[in-house]
Structures are given as C-alpha cells and as structure tokens.
Short mmCIF file of C-alpha atoms in Angstrom, two decimals:
data_model
loop_
_atom_site.label_atom_id
_atom_site.label_comp_id
_atom_site.label_asym_id
_atom_site.label_seq_id
_atom_site.Cartn_x
_atom_site.Cartn_y
_atom_site.Cartn_z
CA MET A 1 -8.53 23.34 20.78
CA SER A 2 -7.59 26.88 20.82
CA GLU A 3 -3.87 28.06 21.51
CA LYS A 4 -6.07 30.36 24.35
CA THR A 5 -7.86 27.28 25.07
CA VAL A 6 -4.52 25.59 25.73
CA GLU A 7 -3.02 28.30 26.84
CA VAL A 8 -5.67 29.40 30.13
CA LEU A 9 -5.01 25.04 30.92
CA SER A 10 -1.88 25.08 31.81
CA ASN A 11 -1.55 28.11 33.68
CA ILE A 12 -4.16 26.31 35.83
CA LEU A 13 -2.34 23.61 35.52
CA LYS A 14 0.81 25.16 36.42
CA LYS A 15 -1.09 26.04 39.75
CA VAL A 16 -2.76 23.00 41.16
CA LEU A 17 0.31 20.48 39.81
CA THR A 18 4.31 20.39 40.76
CA PRO A 19 6.89 20.52 37.61
CA GLU A 20 7.35 16.50 39.09
CA GLU A 21 3.71 15.64 38.74
CA ILE A 22 3.35 17.59 35.15
CA HIS A 23 6.32 15.94 33.96
CA SER A 24 5.09 12.70 34.06
CA ILE A 25 2.40 13.37 33.08
CA VAL A 26 3.84 15.23 29.84
CA GLN A 27 5.96 11.97 29.64
CA GLU A 28 2.43 9.51 29.68
CA ILE A 29 0.88 11.57 26.73
CA GLU A 30 3.98 10.47 24.68
CA GLY A 31 4.70 7.08 24.94
CA LEU A 32 1.03 7.39 24.60
CA GLN A 33 0.95 8.60 21.34
CA ARG A 34 3.94 6.57 20.80
CA GLU A 35 2.03 3.53 21.22
CA LYS A 36 -0.83 5.10 18.94
CA ASN A 37 1.44 4.77 15.82
CA PHE A 38 2.56 1.91 16.37
CA TRP A 39 -0.76 0.52 16.20
CA LYS A 40 -1.84 2.66 13.22
CA LYS A 41 1.44 1.52 11.46
CA GLU A 42 1.12 -1.87 12.59
CA ALA A 43 -2.55 -2.50 11.65
CA ASP A 44 -1.76 -0.48 7.99
CA VAL A 45 0.43 -3.82 8.15
CA TRP A 46 -2.80 -5.50 8.24
CA LYS A 47 -4.52 -4.16 6.15
CA ASN A 48 -1.99 -4.21 3.08
CA GLU A 49 -2.05 -8.18 3.72
CA LEU A 50 -5.65 -7.81 3.73
CA VAL A 51 -5.68 -5.86 0.38
CA ALA A 52 -2.78 -8.62 -0.74
CA LEU A 53 -5.13 -11.84 0.19
CA ASP A 54 -8.30 -10.45 -1.33
CA ARG A 55 -6.21 -10.43 -4.15
CA ASP A 56 -4.93 -13.98 -3.89
CA MET A 57 -8.13 -14.94 -3.48
CA ASN A 58 -9.12 -13.54 -6.32
CA VAL A 59 -6.91 -14.88 -8.88
CA LEU A 60 -7.19 -18.38 -7.29
CA LYS A 61 -10.81 -18.14 -8.06
CA TYR A 62 -10.41 -17.43 -11.47
CA GLU A 63 -7.61 -20.67 -11.35
CA VAL A 64 -10.10 -22.79 -10.45
CA ALA A 65 -12.86 -21.69 -12.90
CA ALA A 66 -10.41 -22.51 -14.98
CA LEU A 67 -9.73 -26.00 -13.73
CA ARG A 68 -13.64 -26.24 -13.62
CA GLN A 69 -13.73 -25.92 -17.78
CA GLU A 70 -10.76 -27.85 -18.48
CA LEU A 71 -12.42 -31.18 -16.41
CA LYS A 72 -16.07 -30.22 -18.13
CA LYS A 73 -14.69 -30.64 -21.52
CA GLY A 74 -12.38 -33.46 -20.57
CA LYS A 75 -15.68 -35.33 -19.34
CA ASN A 76 -17.24 -34.05 -22.86
#
C-alpha cells in the first residue's frame, strides 16, 4: 500500500472510530503478527526436522542395501 493510501485510510478511520477502538484494532493486528511470526518459526523448525529425517532415511536406505549385499554374499 502506498503511503498516501495509508494516510487516507488512517484519516477515514480516525473519523469513524474512537481512539479506544483504534487502539484495540492495533493491538489485535500486533497480536496476529506475533502469532504469524510464531507459526512461521514453528514451520521452519518442522521443515528442518523433515530435511533431517529425509537425510536419515537416505542413510538407512544405503545401509539396508549394504546389508542385503552382505546377505547375498553369505548365501553364495
């Protein structure tokens, strides 16, 4: 939003809302921003966890393949 648009909207809101209502709305927006930031950080943590699990799964695939090869050699 441009600064002019924000200014116009701000002036309109000041005419139709009380200072208490404006304060309440600002607090609600700030709370939502904090919550959004929290969930964004939480999502990043889980994303990193999934990347680590994927890496571990790939390592296990190679280990299983190596064990299968050893079993085949043992049977021959």
